[in-house]
Short mmCIF file of C-alpha atoms and ligand atoms in Angstrom, two decimals:
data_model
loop_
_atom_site.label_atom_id
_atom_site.label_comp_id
_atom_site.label_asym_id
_atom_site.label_seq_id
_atom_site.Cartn_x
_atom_site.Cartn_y
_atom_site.Cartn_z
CA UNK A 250 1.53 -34.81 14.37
CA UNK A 251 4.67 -32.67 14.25
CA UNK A 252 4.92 -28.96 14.06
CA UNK A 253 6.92 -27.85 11.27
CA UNK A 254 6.90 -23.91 11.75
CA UNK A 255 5.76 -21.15 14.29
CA UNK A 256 4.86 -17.54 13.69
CA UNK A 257 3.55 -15.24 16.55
CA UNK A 258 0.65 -13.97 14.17
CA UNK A 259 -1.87 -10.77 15.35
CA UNK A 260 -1.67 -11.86 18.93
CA UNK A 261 -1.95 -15.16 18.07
CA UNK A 262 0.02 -18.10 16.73
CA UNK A 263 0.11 -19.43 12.97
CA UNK A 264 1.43 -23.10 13.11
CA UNK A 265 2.04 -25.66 10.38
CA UNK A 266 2.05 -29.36 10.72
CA UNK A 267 2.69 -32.54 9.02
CA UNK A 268 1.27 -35.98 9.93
CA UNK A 269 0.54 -39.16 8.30
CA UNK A 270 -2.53 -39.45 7.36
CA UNK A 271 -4.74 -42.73 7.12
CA UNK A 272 -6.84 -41.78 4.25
CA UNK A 273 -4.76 -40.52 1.99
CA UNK A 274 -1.66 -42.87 3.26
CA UNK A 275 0.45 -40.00 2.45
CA UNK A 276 2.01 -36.90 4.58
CA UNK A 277 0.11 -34.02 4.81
CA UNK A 278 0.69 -30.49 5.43
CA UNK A 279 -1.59 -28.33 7.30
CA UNK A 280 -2.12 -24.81 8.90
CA UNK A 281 -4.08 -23.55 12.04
CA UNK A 282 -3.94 -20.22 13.19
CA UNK A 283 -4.84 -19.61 16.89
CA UNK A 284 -6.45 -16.17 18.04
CA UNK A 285 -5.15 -15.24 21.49
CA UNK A 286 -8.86 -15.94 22.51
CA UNK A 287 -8.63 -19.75 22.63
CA UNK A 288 -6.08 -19.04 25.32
CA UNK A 289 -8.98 -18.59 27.68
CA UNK A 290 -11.68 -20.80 26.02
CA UNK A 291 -12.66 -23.45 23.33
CA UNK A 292 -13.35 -21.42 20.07
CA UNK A 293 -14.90 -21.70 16.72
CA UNK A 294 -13.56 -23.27 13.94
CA UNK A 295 -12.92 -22.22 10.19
CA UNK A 296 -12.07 -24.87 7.66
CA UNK A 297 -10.75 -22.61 4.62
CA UNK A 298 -10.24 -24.56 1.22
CA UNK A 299 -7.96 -23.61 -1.26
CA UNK A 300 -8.05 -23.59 -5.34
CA UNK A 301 -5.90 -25.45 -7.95
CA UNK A 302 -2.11 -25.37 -7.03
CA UNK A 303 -2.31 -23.95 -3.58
CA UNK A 304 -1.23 -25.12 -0.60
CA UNK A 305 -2.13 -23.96 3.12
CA UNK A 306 0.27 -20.49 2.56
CA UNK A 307 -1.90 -19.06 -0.11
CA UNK A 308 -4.57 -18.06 2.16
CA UNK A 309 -2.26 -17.39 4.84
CA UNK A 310 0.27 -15.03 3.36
CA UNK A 311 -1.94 -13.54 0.89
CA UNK A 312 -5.72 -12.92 2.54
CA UNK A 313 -4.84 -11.86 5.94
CA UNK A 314 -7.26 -13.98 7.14
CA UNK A 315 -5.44 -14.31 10.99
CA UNK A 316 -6.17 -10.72 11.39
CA UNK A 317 -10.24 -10.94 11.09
CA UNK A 318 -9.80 -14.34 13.03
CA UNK A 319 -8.03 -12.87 15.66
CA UNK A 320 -10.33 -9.90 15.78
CA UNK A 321 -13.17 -12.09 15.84
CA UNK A 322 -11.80 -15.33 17.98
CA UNK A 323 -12.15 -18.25 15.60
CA UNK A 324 -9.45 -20.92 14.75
CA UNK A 325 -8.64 -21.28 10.58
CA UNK A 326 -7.47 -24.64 9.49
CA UNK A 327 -6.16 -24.62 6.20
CA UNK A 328 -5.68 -28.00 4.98
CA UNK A 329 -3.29 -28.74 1.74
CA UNK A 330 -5.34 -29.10 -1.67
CA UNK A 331 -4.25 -32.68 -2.16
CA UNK A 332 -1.55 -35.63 -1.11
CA UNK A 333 1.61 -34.86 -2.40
CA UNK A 334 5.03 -36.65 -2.33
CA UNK A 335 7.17 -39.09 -5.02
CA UNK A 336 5.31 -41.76 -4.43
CA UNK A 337 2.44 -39.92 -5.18
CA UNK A 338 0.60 -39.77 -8.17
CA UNK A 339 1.03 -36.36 -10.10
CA UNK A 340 0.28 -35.45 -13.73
CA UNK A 341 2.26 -32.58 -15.17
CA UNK A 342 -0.65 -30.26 -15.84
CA UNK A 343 -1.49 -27.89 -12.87
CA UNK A 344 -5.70 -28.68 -12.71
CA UNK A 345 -4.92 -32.44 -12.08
CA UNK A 346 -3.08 -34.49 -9.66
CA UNK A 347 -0.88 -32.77 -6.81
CA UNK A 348 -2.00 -29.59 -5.73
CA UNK A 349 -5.99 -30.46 -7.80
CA UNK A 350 -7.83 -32.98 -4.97
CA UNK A 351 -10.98 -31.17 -6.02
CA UNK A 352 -12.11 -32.45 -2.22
CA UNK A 353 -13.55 -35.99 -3.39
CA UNK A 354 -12.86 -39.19 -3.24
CA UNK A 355 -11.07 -40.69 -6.05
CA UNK A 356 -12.42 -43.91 -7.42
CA UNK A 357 -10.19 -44.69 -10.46
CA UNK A 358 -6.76 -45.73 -10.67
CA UNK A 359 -3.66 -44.26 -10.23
CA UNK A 360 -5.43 -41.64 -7.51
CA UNK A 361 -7.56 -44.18 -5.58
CA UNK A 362 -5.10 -45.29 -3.05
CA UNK A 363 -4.37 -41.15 -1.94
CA UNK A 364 -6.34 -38.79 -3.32
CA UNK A 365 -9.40 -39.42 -0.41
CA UNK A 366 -9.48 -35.51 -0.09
CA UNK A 367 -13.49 -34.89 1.25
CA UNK A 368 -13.33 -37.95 3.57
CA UNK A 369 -9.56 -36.54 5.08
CA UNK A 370 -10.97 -33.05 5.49
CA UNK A 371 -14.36 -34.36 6.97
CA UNK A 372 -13.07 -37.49 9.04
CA UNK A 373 -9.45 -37.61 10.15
CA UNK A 374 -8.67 -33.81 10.05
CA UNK A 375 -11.69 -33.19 11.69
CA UNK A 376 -10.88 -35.32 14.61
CA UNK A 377 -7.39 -34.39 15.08
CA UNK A 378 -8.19 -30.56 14.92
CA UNK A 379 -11.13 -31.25 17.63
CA UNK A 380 -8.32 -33.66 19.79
CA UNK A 381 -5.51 -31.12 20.06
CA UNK A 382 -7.14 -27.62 19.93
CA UNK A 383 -9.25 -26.08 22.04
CA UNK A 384 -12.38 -25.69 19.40
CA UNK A 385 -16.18 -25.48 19.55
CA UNK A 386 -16.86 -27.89 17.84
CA UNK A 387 -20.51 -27.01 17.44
CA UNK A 388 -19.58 -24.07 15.87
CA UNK A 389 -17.77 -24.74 12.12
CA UNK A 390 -18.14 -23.03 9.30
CA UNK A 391 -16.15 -23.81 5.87
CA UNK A 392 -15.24 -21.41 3.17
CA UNK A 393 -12.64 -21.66 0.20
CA UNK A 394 -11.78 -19.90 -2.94
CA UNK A 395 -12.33 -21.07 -6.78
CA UNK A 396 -11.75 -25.40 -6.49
CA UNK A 397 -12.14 -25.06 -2.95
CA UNK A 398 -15.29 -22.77 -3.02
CA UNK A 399 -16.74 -25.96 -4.79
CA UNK A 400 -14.74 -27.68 -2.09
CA UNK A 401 -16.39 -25.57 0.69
CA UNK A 402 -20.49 -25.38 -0.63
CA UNK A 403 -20.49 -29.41 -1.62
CA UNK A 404 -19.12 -30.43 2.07
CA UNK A 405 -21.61 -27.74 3.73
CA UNK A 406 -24.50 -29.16 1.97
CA UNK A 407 -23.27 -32.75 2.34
CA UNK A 408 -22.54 -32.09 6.11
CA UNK A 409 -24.75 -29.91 7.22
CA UNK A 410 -24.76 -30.91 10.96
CA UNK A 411 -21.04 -30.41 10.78
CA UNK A 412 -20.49 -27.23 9.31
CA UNK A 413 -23.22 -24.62 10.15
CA UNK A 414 -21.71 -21.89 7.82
CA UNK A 415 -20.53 -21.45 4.13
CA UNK A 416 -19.70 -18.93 1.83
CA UNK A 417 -16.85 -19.15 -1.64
CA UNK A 418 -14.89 -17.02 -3.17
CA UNK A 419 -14.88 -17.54 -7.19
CA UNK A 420 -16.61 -21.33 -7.15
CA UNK A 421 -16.81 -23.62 -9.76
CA UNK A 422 -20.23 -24.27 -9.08
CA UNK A 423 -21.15 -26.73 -11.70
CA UNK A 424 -17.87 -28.51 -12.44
CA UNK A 425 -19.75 -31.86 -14.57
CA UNK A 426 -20.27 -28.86 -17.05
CA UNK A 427 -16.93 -26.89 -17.38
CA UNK A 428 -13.08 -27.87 -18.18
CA UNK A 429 -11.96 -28.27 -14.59
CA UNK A 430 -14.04 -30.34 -13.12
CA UNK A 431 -15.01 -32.65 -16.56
CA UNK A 432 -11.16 -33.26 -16.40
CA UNK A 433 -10.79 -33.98 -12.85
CA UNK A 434 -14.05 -35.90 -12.35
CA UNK A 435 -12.94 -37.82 -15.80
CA UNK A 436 -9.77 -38.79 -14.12
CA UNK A 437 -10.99 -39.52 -10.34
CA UNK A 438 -13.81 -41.03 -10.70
CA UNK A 439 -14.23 -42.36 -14.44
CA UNK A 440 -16.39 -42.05 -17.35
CA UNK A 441 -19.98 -42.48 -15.51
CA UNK A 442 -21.84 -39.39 -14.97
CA UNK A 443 -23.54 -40.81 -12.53
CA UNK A 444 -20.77 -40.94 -10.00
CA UNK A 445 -19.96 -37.04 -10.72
CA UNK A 446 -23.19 -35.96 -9.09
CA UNK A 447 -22.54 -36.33 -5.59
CA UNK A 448 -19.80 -33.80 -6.25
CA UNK A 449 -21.45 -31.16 -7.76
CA UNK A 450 -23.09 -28.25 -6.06
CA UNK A 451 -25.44 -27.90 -8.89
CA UNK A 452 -26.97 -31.19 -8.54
CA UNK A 453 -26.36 -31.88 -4.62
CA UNK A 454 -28.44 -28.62 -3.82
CA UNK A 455 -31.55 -30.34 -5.39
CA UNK A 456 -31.32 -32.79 -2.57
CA UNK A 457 -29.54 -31.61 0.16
CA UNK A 458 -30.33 -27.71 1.60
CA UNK A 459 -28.98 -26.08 4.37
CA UNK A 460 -31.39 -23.78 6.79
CA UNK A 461 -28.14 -21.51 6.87
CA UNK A 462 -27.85 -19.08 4.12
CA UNK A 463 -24.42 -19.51 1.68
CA UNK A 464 -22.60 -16.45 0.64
CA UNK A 465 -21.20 -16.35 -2.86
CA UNK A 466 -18.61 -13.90 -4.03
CA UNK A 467 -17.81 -13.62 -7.77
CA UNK A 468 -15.43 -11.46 -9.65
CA UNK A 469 -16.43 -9.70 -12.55
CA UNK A 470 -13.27 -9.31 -14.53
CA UNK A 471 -12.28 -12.55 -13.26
CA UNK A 472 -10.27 -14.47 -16.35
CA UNK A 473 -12.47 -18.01 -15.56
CA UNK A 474 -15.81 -16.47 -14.87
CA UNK A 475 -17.97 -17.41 -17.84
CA UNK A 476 -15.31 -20.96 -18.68
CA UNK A 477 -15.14 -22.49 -15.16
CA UNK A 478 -17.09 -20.50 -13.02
CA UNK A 479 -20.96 -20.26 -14.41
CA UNK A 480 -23.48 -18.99 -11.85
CA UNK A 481 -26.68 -19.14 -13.41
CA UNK A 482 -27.57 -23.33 -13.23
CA UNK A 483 -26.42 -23.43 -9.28
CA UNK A 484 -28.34 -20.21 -8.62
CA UNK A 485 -31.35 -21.97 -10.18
CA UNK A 486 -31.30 -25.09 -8.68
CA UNK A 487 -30.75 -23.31 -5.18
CA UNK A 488 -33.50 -21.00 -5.96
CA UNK A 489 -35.76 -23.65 -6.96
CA UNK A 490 -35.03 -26.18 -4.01
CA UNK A 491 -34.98 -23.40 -1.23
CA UNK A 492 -31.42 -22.82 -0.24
CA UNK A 493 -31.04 -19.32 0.34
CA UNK A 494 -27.98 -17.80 -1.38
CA UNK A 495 -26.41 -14.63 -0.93
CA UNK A 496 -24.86 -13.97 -4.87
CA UNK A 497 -22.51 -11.00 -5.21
CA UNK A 498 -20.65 -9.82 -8.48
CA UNK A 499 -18.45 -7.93 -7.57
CA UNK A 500 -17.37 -5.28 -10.20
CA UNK A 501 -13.60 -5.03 -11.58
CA UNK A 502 -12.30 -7.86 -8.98
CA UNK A 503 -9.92 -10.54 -11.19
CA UNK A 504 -9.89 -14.27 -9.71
CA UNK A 505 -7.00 -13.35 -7.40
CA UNK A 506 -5.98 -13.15 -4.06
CA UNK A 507 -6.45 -9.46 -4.03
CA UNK A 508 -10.07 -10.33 -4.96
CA UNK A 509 -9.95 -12.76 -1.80
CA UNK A 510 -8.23 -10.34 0.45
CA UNK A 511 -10.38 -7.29 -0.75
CA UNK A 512 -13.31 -9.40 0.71
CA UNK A 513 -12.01 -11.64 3.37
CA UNK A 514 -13.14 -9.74 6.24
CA UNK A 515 -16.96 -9.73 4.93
CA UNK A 516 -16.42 -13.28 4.92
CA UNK A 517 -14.94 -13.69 8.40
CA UNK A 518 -17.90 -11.61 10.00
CA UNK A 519 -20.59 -13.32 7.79
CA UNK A 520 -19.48 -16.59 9.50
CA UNK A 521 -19.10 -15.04 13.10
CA UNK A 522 -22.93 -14.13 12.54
CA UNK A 523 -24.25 -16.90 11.22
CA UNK A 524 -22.52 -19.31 14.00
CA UNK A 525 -23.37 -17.24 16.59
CA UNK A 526 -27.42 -17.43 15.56
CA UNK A 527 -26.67 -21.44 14.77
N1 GSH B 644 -1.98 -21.45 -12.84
C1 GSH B 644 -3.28 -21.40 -13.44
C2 GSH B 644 -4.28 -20.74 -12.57
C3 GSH B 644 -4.34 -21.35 -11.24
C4 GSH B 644 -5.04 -20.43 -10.30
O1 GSH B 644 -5.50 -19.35 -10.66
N2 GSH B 644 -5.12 -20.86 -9.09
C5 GSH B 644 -5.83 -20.09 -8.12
C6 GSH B 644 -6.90 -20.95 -7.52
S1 GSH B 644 -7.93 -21.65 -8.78
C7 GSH B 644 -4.89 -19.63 -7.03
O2 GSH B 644 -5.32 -19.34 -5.94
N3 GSH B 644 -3.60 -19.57 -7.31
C8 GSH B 644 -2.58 -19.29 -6.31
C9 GSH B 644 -2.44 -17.87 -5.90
O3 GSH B 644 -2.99 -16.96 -6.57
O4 GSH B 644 -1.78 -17.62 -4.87
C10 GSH B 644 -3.22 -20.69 -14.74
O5 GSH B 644 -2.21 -20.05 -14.99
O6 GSH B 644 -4.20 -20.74 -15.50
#
C-alpha cells in the first residue's frame, strides 16, 4: 500500500492510496478520511460507493462528507468505481468499462480477469482497511450515490453481518429493467437473466432482508429518475418481504452532487444511529 496524497481535513486527515490488488490484478486507488477521534480509539467505518465515472474525489471534494465524519467520529473509505489502467479493459462510452464496475463480479470476457468489483470491496479492501486503521469493525455501514447506491443496498443485503447500515442517494434500484444496468449486466455477465439476479436489489430483497432499516433518497427533478432510477418495483418487493425502507423524494433536487451534499449530513447521522443501536 502506498500513500499517494495527504490533506489535514476538519481535524482530521484525508489520505489516498494505491495498491495492487489481487482481485482485480490491477492498481487501485482509494480514499480514507480519518476523524481526529481514531487518534484515541478504534472507530466506525463508512464504505461510500460512487456512480458512473467517479472516482474516490467525487464524494470527497464535492459532499463534504469529512466534516459530518469528523463531527461524528467514523472513518469513510471511498474505494474507486472500477480497475483502471492500459492494460485494462475500457469501452469508450462512460456507463461501461473504466469508471462503470457496477460492484459485481464480471463473468464474461474481456472484464473477467479485473473487473471483480463486489468481491474487492467486500474481501481484500475490507481486510486491508481493518489491518492498517484503527476501525470497529463491528460497526460498518455502506452508502453510495446513483451506480453505487445499487452498489451500497445489494452488498448490505448480501452482507448483512458485515455492514449493519445502508442508505443511497439516487439508486438504480432495478438495473435488469433499465439502460444502465441491461448494458452493464449484458456485458459482465452475459445474455442469461438468470445470472443478473444476484445483482439486483429488486430481486435480492425477496430473499435476503436486513433487520436494519435502509434509507433511500431520491431527487425529484433528477434527469434519470423515471429512465434509470424507478422506485416503485424495489419498494414493492421490500414492502412485501419485510425490509423496512425509509423512501424520500425529495422535491426540486437534480441527480447531482449538490443533491448529495444538500443531504449528506442526514445520511452521516442516520448511520451514526443505526450503528450505535446495532
Ligand atoms: N456523464 C453522464 C452522467 C454521469 C453521471 O451523472 N454520473 C454521476 C453518477 S451516476 C456522477 O456522480 N458524476 C460525477 C459528478 O457529478 O461529480 C451523462 O452526461 O449522462
Amino acid at each position: 500500500m502506498k500513500e499517494i496524497s495527504r490533506w489535514k481535513n476538519f481535524g482530521g486527515d484525508l489520505v489516498v492510496f494505491e495498491h495492487d490488488a489481487k482481485t482485480t490484478q490491477s492498481v487501485m486507488t482509494f480514499a480514507v478520511f480519518i476523524p481526529p477521534q481514531a487518534k484515541e480509539k478504534p472507530v466506525p467505518v463508512l464504505w461510500y460507493l460512487s456512480g458512473l465515472t467517479c472516482t474516490w474525489a467525487n464524494v470527497m471534494e464535492k459532499s463534504g462528507i469529512q466534516a459530518y465524519a469528523a463531527k461524528h467520529g467514523v472513518i469513510v473509505v471511498a474505494p474507486d468505481t472500477s480497475p483502471r489502467g492500459e492494460n485494462i479493459p475500457d469501452n469508450e462510452q462512460y456507463d461501461l468499462g473504466q469508471g462503470a464496475g457496477f460492484y459485481l463480479s464480471a463473468t464474461e470476457q474481456p472484464w473477467a480477469e479485473h473487473y471483480q468489483m463486489d468481491t474487492y470491496i467486500t474481501g481484500e479492501l475490507q481486510q486491508l482497511i481493518i489491518n492498517n486503521f484503527p476501525v470497529d469493525d463491528e460497526k460498518q455501514g455502506v452508502l453510495g450515490h446513483s451506480m453505487g447506491g445499487h452498489g451500497a443496498i445489494t452488498l448490505f443485503l448480501k452482507h448483512a453481518k458485515l455492514y449493519k447500515s445502508c442508505s443511497a442517494f439516487s439508486p438504480i434500484l432495478s438495473p435488469s429493467d433499465v439502460p444502465w444496468g441491461q448494458k452493464a449486466f449484458q456485458a459482465y455477465l452475459g445474455s442469461n437473466k438468470d445470472t443478473w439476479q444476484a445483482y439486483d436489489a429488486t430481486q435480492l430483497v425477496k430473499s435476503h432482508q436486513s433487520e436494519q432499516e435502509i434509507l433511500i433518497d431520491q431527487g425529484s427533478e433528477d434527469q434519470f429518475l423515471s429512465t434509470q432510477l424507478p422506485k416503485e418495483d424495489f419498494l414493492a418487493a421490500a414492502n412485501e418481504h419485510d425490509q423496512a425502507v425509509m423512501y424520500r423524494l425529495q422535491a426540486g433536487y437534480d441527480h447531482s452532487y449538490y443533491f448529495v451534499a444538500s443531504f449528506m449530513e442526514e445520511h452521516i447521522a442516520w448511520h451514526v444511529r443505526q450503528l450505535k443501536e446495532s
